Amino acid sequence: TPWRGGPDRYRIYAGPIDYNRLRGLDVGLEAVVELGWRWIRPISSLLLRFMEFLNSFIPNWAVVILIVSALAKLAFWPLTERSMKSMKRMQDMQPLMEEIRRRYKDDPKAMNEQVMRLYKDQKVNPVGGCMPILVQTPIFFALFSVLNSNIELRNAPFFGWIDNLAGPDVLYKLSFSLPFLGPNVSLLPLLMGGAMIWQSKIGGTMAPTGQSGPMAQQQFLMKWLMPIMMTFIFYKMPSGLVLYWTVQNVLSIAQQAY
């Protein structure tokens, strides 16, 4: 500070970005912990404290993640069930929708009116299948932030090759690097992608043989493109987060089967 003389005093923290430790300093330094956007942080902080409470008597962080996954699925079970029923009814209505599109293909206004009348007659909300996803989105982002930034997951093991929940699971290291994936062979993201394909298959999103048009394209994208894209996105993410999403998919499969 060349504009004034005398010494300056600073307090410097050198240590891990541990939320509780930083909050204990009572200087607001806990704000550097990446717990998501401002509107997500209250949910993230609550989830972090709940997971630390579970960890106080369950020493394995992977088991804590499994419990949180199961509790999240149970909490949103009714919403998800409603969403599944809504999507199933929408699938059952597809032949009627195709007939309306064929009959009124030259009159878009009349087509929209007939589609809305069909929704009303069948008592189906076209956005009913999306609402549960929108409601769960803040929870997912909060969990993503917590699992992605929790210092206590570093070097926390699960079993076998999963020895660091804060980093990708490395089953095998190749002598060469794969495009976009690198040299590490990670099993959890592949299991997650397989579970997503299985979920779309038993959920009835497979188009009948020979079917074409927008519905068939949408079902093809849901069955194959989405799982492949999610596998690439999650491939290098912390194994704790991939474990959570894989368990969510497996529990969703169980709910669909039920």
mmCIF file of N, CA and C in Angstrom, residues 60 62 152-171 188 239-240:
data_model
loop_
_atom_site.group_PDB
_atom_site.id
_atom_site.type_symbol
_atom_site.label_atom_id
_atom_site.label_comp_id
_atom_site.label_asym_id
_atom_site.label_seq_id
_atom_site.Cartn_x
_atom_site.Cartn_y
_atom_site.Cartn_z
ATOM 1 N N ASN A 60 -18.640 -45.181 6.041
ATOM 2 C CA ASN A 60 -18.385 -45.297 4.607
ATOM 3 C C ASN A 60 -19.244 -44.283 3.843
ATOM 4 N N ALA A 62 -19.667 -43.966 0.676
ATOM 5 C CA ALA A 62 -20.429 -44.565 -0.418
ATOM 6 C C ALA A 62 -21.777 -45.077 0.079
ATOM 7 N N GLU A 152 -14.334 -34.356 1.963
ATOM 8 C CA GLU A 152 -14.245 -35.613 2.693
ATOM 9 C C GLU A 152 -14.408 -36.829 1.788
ATOM 10 N N LEU A 153 -14.883 -36.624 0.561
ATOM 11 C CA LEU A 153 -14.975 -37.737 -0.380
ATOM 12 C C LEU A 153 -13.624 -38.070 -1.001
ATOM 13 N N ARG A 154 -12.641 -37.186 -0.838
ATOM 14 C CA ARG A 154 -11.330 -37.426 -1.432
ATOM 15 C C ARG A 154 -10.688 -38.651 -0.802
ATOM 16 N N ASN A 155 -10.293 -39.594 -1.656
ATOM 17 C CA ASN A 155 -9.678 -40.862 -1.236
ATOM 18 C C ASN A 155 -10.595 -41.714 -0.367
ATOM 19 N N ALA A 156 -11.902 -41.404 -0.361
ATOM 20 C CA ALA A 156 -12.862 -42.226 0.382
ATOM 21 C C ALA A 156 -13.189 -43.455 -0.459
ATOM 22 N N PRO A 157 -12.965 -44.671 0.032
ATOM 23 C CA PRO A 157 -13.175 -45.874 -0.779
ATOM 24 C C PRO A 157 -14.615 -46.375 -0.698
ATOM 25 N N PHE A 158 -14.982 -47.208 -1.663
ATOM 26 C CA PHE A 158 -16.245 -47.935 -1.627
ATOM 27 C C PHE A 158 -15.920 -49.423 -1.534
ATOM 28 N N PHE A 159 -15.582 -50.029 -2.644
ATOM 29 C CA PHE A 159 -15.098 -51.397 -2.628
ATOM 30 C C PHE A 159 -14.332 -51.638 -3.927
ATOM 31 N N GLY A 160 -13.490 -52.662 -3.926
ATOM 32 C CA GLY A 160 -12.742 -53.031 -5.123
ATOM 33 C C GLY A 160 -11.925 -51.893 -5.682
ATOM 34 N N TRP A 161 -12.154 -51.623 -6.978
ATOM 35 C CA TRP A 161 -11.359 -50.600 -7.659
ATOM 36 C C TRP A 161 -11.818 -49.178 -7.345
ATOM 37 N N ILE A 162 -12.984 -49.015 -6.716
ATOM 38 C CA ILE A 162 -13.489 -47.667 -6.405
ATOM 39 C C ILE A 162 -12.864 -47.230 -5.082
ATOM 40 N N ASP A 163 -11.740 -46.535 -5.178
ATOM 41 C CA ASP A 163 -10.997 -46.155 -3.980
ATOM 42 C C ASP A 163 -10.926 -44.653 -3.767
ATOM 43 N N ASN A 164 -11.665 -43.889 -4.589
ATOM 44 C CA ASN A 164 -11.659 -42.429 -4.435
ATOM 45 C C ASN A 164 -12.968 -41.873 -4.971
ATOM 46 N N LEU A 165 -13.915 -41.600 -4.084
ATOM 47 C CA LEU A 165 -15.228 -41.123 -4.502
ATOM 48 C C LEU A 165 -15.184 -39.713 -5.077
ATOM 49 N N ALA A 166 -14.085 -39.002 -4.867
ATOM 50 C CA ALA A 166 -13.959 -37.642 -5.389
ATOM 51 C C ALA A 166 -13.381 -37.619 -6.799
ATOM 52 N N GLY A 167 -12.971 -38.775 -7.315
ATOM 53 C CA GLY A 167 -12.409 -38.849 -8.660
ATOM 54 C C GLY A 167 -13.065 -39.958 -9.449
ATOM 55 N N PRO A 168 -12.792 -40.028 -10.757
ATOM 56 C CA PRO A 168 -13.373 -41.100 -11.572
ATOM 57 C C PRO A 168 -12.892 -42.472 -11.099
ATOM 58 N N ASP A 169 -13.755 -43.481 -11.247
ATOM 59 C CA ASP A 169 -13.321 -44.836 -10.910
ATOM 60 C C ASP A 169 -12.474 -45.357 -12.063
ATOM 61 N N VAL A 170 -11.311 -45.868 -11.756
ATOM 62 C CA VAL A 170 -10.383 -46.352 -12.781
ATOM 63 C C VAL A 170 -10.246 -47.859 -12.624
ATOM 64 N N LEU A 171 -10.919 -48.590 -13.507
ATOM 65 C CA LEU A 171 -10.835 -50.047 -13.481
ATOM 66 C C LEU A 171 -9.546 -50.528 -14.125
ATOM 67 N N LEU A 188 -18.199 -47.569 -13.816
ATOM 68 C CA LEU A 188 -19.468 -47.022 -13.308
ATOM 69 C C LEU A 188 -20.248 -46.241 -14.374
ATOM 70 N N SER A 239 -16.657 -40.409 -8.968
ATOM 71 C CA SER A 239 -17.385 -41.680 -8.916
ATOM 72 C C SER A 239 -18.525 -41.629 -7.907
ATOM 73 N N GLY A 240 -18.427 -40.772 -6.884
ATOM 74 C CA GLY A 240 -19.526 -40.630 -5.929
ATOM 75 C C GLY A 240 -20.782 -40.127 -6.607
#
